[in-house]
Coordinates of C-alpha atoms in Angstrom, one line a residue:
M10 CA 141.8 99.8 168.0
Q11 CA 142.1 102.6 166.3
L12 CA 143.3 101.1 163.1
R13 CA 140.4 99.1 162.7
K14 CA 138.2 102.1 163.2
V15 CA 140.0 103.8 160.4
T16 CA 139.7 100.5 157.9
A17 CA 136.0 100.1 158.7
A18 CA 135.7 103.9 157.5
S19 CA 137.7 103.2 154.4
A20 CA 135.5 100.2 153.8
A21 CA 132.2 102.1 154.2
V22 CA 133.5 104.8 151.8
L23 CA 134.3 102.1 149.4
A24 CA 131.3 100.7 149.2
L25 CA 129.7 103.9 148.8
A26 CA 131.9 104.5 146.0
L27 CA 131.0 101.1 144.2
T28 CA 127.1 101.6 144.8
A29 CA 127.7 105.2 143.1
T30 CA 129.4 103.4 140.4
A31 CA 126.7 100.6 139.7
C32 CA 124.0 103.5 139.7
G33 CA 126.0 105.6 137.4
S34 CA 126.0 102.7 134.8
D35 CA 122.3 103.3 134.1
D36 CA 122.9 106.5 132.5
K37 CA 124.0 104.5 129.4
D38 CA 121.9 103.4 126.4
D39 CA 120.8 100.1 127.1
A40 CA 122.8 97.6 125.6
S41 CA 120.1 95.2 124.9
G42 CA 118.1 97.8 123.4
S43 CA 115.2 96.5 125.4
G44 CA 114.3 99.9 127.5
G45 CA 116.3 98.7 130.6
G46 CA 118.6 101.8 130.5
K47 CA 117.4 105.1 131.2
G48 CA 117.8 106.1 127.5
I49 CA 118.9 105.3 124.1
T50 CA 120.7 107.8 121.6
I51 CA 119.3 107.6 117.9
G52 CA 121.2 109.1 115.1
I53 CA 119.3 111.0 112.5
K54 CA 119.7 114.3 110.0
I55 CA 118.9 117.6 111.2
D56 CA 119.0 119.3 108.0
Q57 CA 116.5 117.4 106.0
P58 CA 113.0 119.1 105.7
G59 CA 110.5 116.1 105.8
I60 CA 112.7 113.6 106.8
G61 CA 115.0 115.1 109.7
L62 CA 114.8 118.6 110.9
K63 CA 116.0 120.3 113.9
T64 CA 113.7 123.5 114.1
P65 CA 114.9 126.7 115.7
D66 CA 113.0 125.7 119.2
G67 CA 115.0 122.4 119.4
K68 CA 112.5 120.2 118.5
Y69 CA 113.0 117.2 115.8
T70 CA 111.0 116.7 113.1
G71 CA 110.4 114.5 109.9
F72 CA 109.6 111.0 108.7
D73 CA 112.8 109.4 110.0
V74 CA 112.2 110.9 113.0
D75 CA 108.5 109.4 113.3
V76 CA 110.1 106.0 112.5
A77 CA 112.7 106.2 115.0
T78 CA 110.5 107.3 117.7
Y79 CA 108.1 104.8 116.7
V80 CA 110.7 102.0 116.9
A81 CA 111.9 103.4 120.1
K82 CA 108.7 103.1 121.8
E83 CA 108.4 99.5 120.5
L84 CA 111.9 98.8 122.1
G85 CA 110.6 100.1 125.3
Y86 CA 111.6 103.9 125.7
A87 CA 109.4 106.7 125.9
A88 CA 109.8 109.7 124.0
K89 CA 111.5 111.7 126.7
D90 CA 114.1 108.7 126.8
I91 CA 115.5 109.5 123.3
T92 CA 118.3 111.6 122.5
F93 CA 118.4 112.5 118.9
K94 CA 122.4 112.9 117.7
E95 CA 123.2 114.3 114.0
T96 CA 124.7 112.2 112.2
K97 CA 126.0 113.0 108.7
S98 CA 126.3 110.8 105.7
A99 CA 130.2 110.6 105.8
D100 CA 129.9 109.4 109.5
R101 CA 127.0 106.9 109.6
E102 CA 129.2 103.8 109.7
T103 CA 131.6 105.2 112.2
S104 CA 129.3 106.2 114.4
I105 CA 127.4 103.0 114.6
E106 CA 130.8 101.0 115.2
R107 CA 132.0 103.2 117.9
G108 CA 128.5 102.8 119.7
D109 CA 127.8 106.4 119.4
V110 CA 124.2 105.5 118.5
K111 CA 122.3 102.5 119.1
F112 CA 120.7 102.7 115.4
I113 CA 120.5 105.4 112.6
A114 CA 117.4 106.3 111.0
A115 CA 118.9 109.2 108.4
S116 CA 117.6 108.5 104.8
Y117 CA 120.4 105.4 105.3
S118 CA 120.2 103.7 102.0
I119 CA 121.1 99.9 101.7
N120 CA 123.8 99.1 99.6
D121 CA 126.7 96.3 99.5
E122 CA 129.3 98.8 100.4
R123 CA 127.4 99.5 103.3
L124 CA 126.3 95.9 104.4
A125 CA 129.9 95.1 104.2
K126 CA 130.1 97.4 107.6
V127 CA 126.7 97.7 109.2
D128 CA 123.5 95.4 109.5
F129 CA 120.6 97.0 108.3
A130 CA 116.9 96.4 109.7
G131 CA 113.8 97.4 107.2
P132 CA 113.9 98.9 104.5
Y133 CA 110.9 101.1 105.5
L134 CA 110.8 103.5 102.3
L135 CA 111.2 103.0 98.7
A136 CA 112.6 106.3 97.3
H137 CA 114.0 107.1 94.0
Q138 CA 117.1 109.3 93.1
D139 CA 116.3 112.8 91.4
I140 CA 117.4 116.1 90.8
L141 CA 116.2 119.5 92.0
V142 CA 116.9 122.5 89.7
R143 CA 115.6 126.1 89.7
A144 CA 112.1 126.6 88.8
D145 CA 113.0 128.6 85.5
D146 CA 115.6 126.4 84.2
N147 CA 114.7 124.2 81.3
S148 CA 117.7 123.2 80.0
I149 CA 118.0 120.0 81.8
K150 CA 115.1 117.5 80.4
S151 CA 117.1 114.1 81.2
P152 CA 120.0 112.9 83.0
A153 CA 122.3 113.2 79.9
D154 CA 121.8 116.9 80.1
L155 CA 123.8 117.0 83.4
N156 CA 126.8 116.5 81.7
N157 CA 129.3 119.6 81.7
K158 CA 126.8 120.9 84.6
K159 CA 128.0 121.7 88.1
L160 CA 125.8 119.0 90.1
C161 CA 126.0 119.3 93.7
S162 CA 125.6 116.4 96.5
V163 CA 126.9 115.9 100.1
T164 CA 130.3 114.3 101.1
G165 CA 129.7 110.7 101.6
S166 CA 126.4 110.2 99.5
T167 CA 126.5 108.1 96.8
S168 CA 124.1 110.2 94.7
A169 CA 126.3 112.2 92.5
Q170 CA 128.5 109.4 91.9
N171 CA 126.1 107.2 90.4
V172 CA 125.1 110.0 88.3
K173 CA 128.6 110.7 86.9
A174 CA 129.6 106.8 86.4
K175 CA 126.1 105.9 84.6
L176 CA 124.3 108.7 83.5
A177 CA 126.2 111.9 83.0
P178 CA 130.2 111.2 82.8
K179 CA 131.2 114.9 82.1
A180 CA 129.0 116.2 85.3
Q181 CA 131.0 118.4 87.2
L182 CA 130.9 117.2 90.7
Q183 CA 130.3 119.4 94.1
E184 CA 130.6 117.9 97.2
Y185 CA 129.3 120.2 99.8
G186 CA 129.0 119.7 104.0
G187 CA 125.2 119.5 103.7
Y188 CA 122.0 119.8 101.4
S189 CA 121.2 122.9 102.6
E190 CA 124.5 124.4 101.2
C191 CA 123.7 123.0 98.1
L192 CA 120.4 124.3 98.2
T193 CA 122.0 127.8 98.4
G194 CA 124.6 127.4 95.7
L195 CA 121.5 126.1 93.2
E196 CA 119.5 129.3 94.6
N197 CA 122.6 131.6 93.8
K198 CA 123.6 130.0 90.3
V199 CA 126.7 128.9 91.7
I200 CA 125.7 125.3 90.8
D201 CA 123.0 124.1 88.2
A202 CA 121.6 121.0 89.9
L203 CA 121.2 119.4 93.3
T204 CA 120.9 115.4 93.4
T205 CA 120.0 113.2 96.2
D206 CA 116.6 111.0 96.9
D207 CA 113.2 112.5 95.8
S208 CA 111.9 112.4 99.5
I209 CA 114.3 114.8 100.5
L210 CA 114.3 117.3 97.7
A211 CA 110.5 117.6 97.8
G212 CA 111.1 118.6 101.5
Y213 CA 113.4 121.3 100.7
A214 CA 110.9 122.3 97.6
S215 CA 108.2 122.4 100.1
Q216 CA 109.0 124.8 102.5
D217 CA 107.9 127.9 102.9
A218 CA 110.8 129.9 102.0
N219 CA 111.4 128.0 99.1
K220 CA 108.1 127.6 97.4
G221 CA 108.1 128.6 93.5
K222 CA 111.8 128.7 93.3
F223 CA 113.0 125.0 92.6
K224 CA 111.2 122.0 91.1
L225 CA 111.7 118.3 90.7
A226 CA 112.9 116.8 87.3
G227 CA 111.2 113.4 88.2
F228 CA 113.8 111.4 86.5
K229 CA 113.7 108.6 89.4
M230 CA 117.3 107.5 88.5
T231 CA 117.9 104.8 91.3
N232 CA 115.7 102.8 93.9
E233 CA 116.6 103.8 97.5
N234 CA 115.6 101.6 100.1
Y235 CA 115.6 103.4 103.4
G236 CA 116.9 101.4 106.3
I237 CA 117.5 101.5 110.0
G238 CA 121.4 101.0 110.5
L239 CA 122.6 99.0 113.4
K240 CA 125.9 97.5 114.7
K241 CA 126.9 94.3 112.6
G242 CA 125.6 91.0 113.9
D243 CA 123.1 92.4 116.1
A244 CA 120.3 89.6 115.1
D245 CA 118.3 90.2 118.4
L246 CA 118.1 94.2 117.7
K247 CA 117.5 93.5 114.1
K248 CA 114.8 91.3 114.8
K249 CA 113.3 94.0 117.3
I250 CA 113.5 96.7 114.7
N251 CA 112.0 94.5 111.8
D252 CA 108.9 93.9 114.0
A253 CA 108.4 97.4 115.1
L254 CA 108.5 98.3 111.6
T255 CA 106.2 96.1 110.3
K256 CA 103.5 97.0 113.1
M257 CA 104.3 100.4 112.4
V258 CA 102.8 99.9 108.8
S259 CA 100.0 97.3 110.2
D260 CA 98.3 100.0 112.5
G261 CA 98.2 102.9 110.1
S262 CA 101.3 104.6 112.0
W263 CA 103.3 104.4 108.9
D264 CA 100.6 106.2 106.3
K265 CA 99.7 108.6 109.0
A266 CA 103.6 109.9 109.1
V267 CA 103.8 109.6 105.3
K268 CA 101.0 111.9 104.9
A269 CA 102.3 114.0 107.8
N270 CA 105.6 114.9 106.4
F271 CA 105.6 114.6 102.8
G272 CA 102.0 115.3 101.9
P273 CA 102.2 119.1 101.5
A274 CA 105.0 118.8 98.9
G275 CA 102.5 116.8 96.8
Y276 CA 105.3 114.1 97.2
K277 CA 104.0 110.6 95.3
N278 CA 105.6 107.7 97.7
E279 CA 105.5 104.1 97.0
P280 CA 103.6 101.8 99.1
A281 CA 105.2 100.6 102.2
P282 CA 108.2 98.2 101.1
K283 CA 108.1 94.7 102.7
I284 CA 110.7 93.9 105.2
G285 CA 113.8 92.2 103.7
N286 CA 112.8 93.3 100.2
V287 CA 115.6 95.7 98.5
V288 CA 114.5 96.9 95.4
K289 CA 117.1 97.0 92.9

């Protein structure tokens, strides 16, 4: 009789443990991307003013943040359900493949090399590669003038390699961990130019602390189609995100986000690109 009591008690403990385990599974991101779980983790940049920036008070601002928040809402997640995770350029594909994030909106240009590893929804913005120089530097009037100049970009970005391969083969590449580091080097004359997308450069140049210090060259050296990166083969999630982006444009939210994040810098954006239309 005593043995049966112990067995019954053990069974009750086991049942409670199984119930706790089942409840705990709800804390993970919803695998379907349909808001069935309690939250969603989205990869963004946190050091790009106007694109993705974490402010000193812990808030996130920028065009990519607004796009990601809108998409998440259409997937069934409220703003409070979103966890933003910093995703550096060199780590984006790995973060998606490992499942660290559900998707990435982080000035993530669509190209063939990346498409071999991940899928993209979008594009949702057409930017152009440009360079940022000191306001008093008039020595760089064309991309060819970057030859023998110290040119900075971030590790994992294709921007500096594009310049060296196609426009200025003698440019001296300097790769830093983040654009803010490049900006400090530019201000201190350790480097001569910072290259990345014009949208990102405009965000930096428009910050109160940087006004009057830097200028964009306006070269428009490449077309950069920003897409939302997600796990390869997830066609259902890709369609849902594309539908959300289409709605964001049609209801005016896209234009509103562009003006709010790029307007102060006088950035002249391209019209919203058509979903699936990657401009070469």
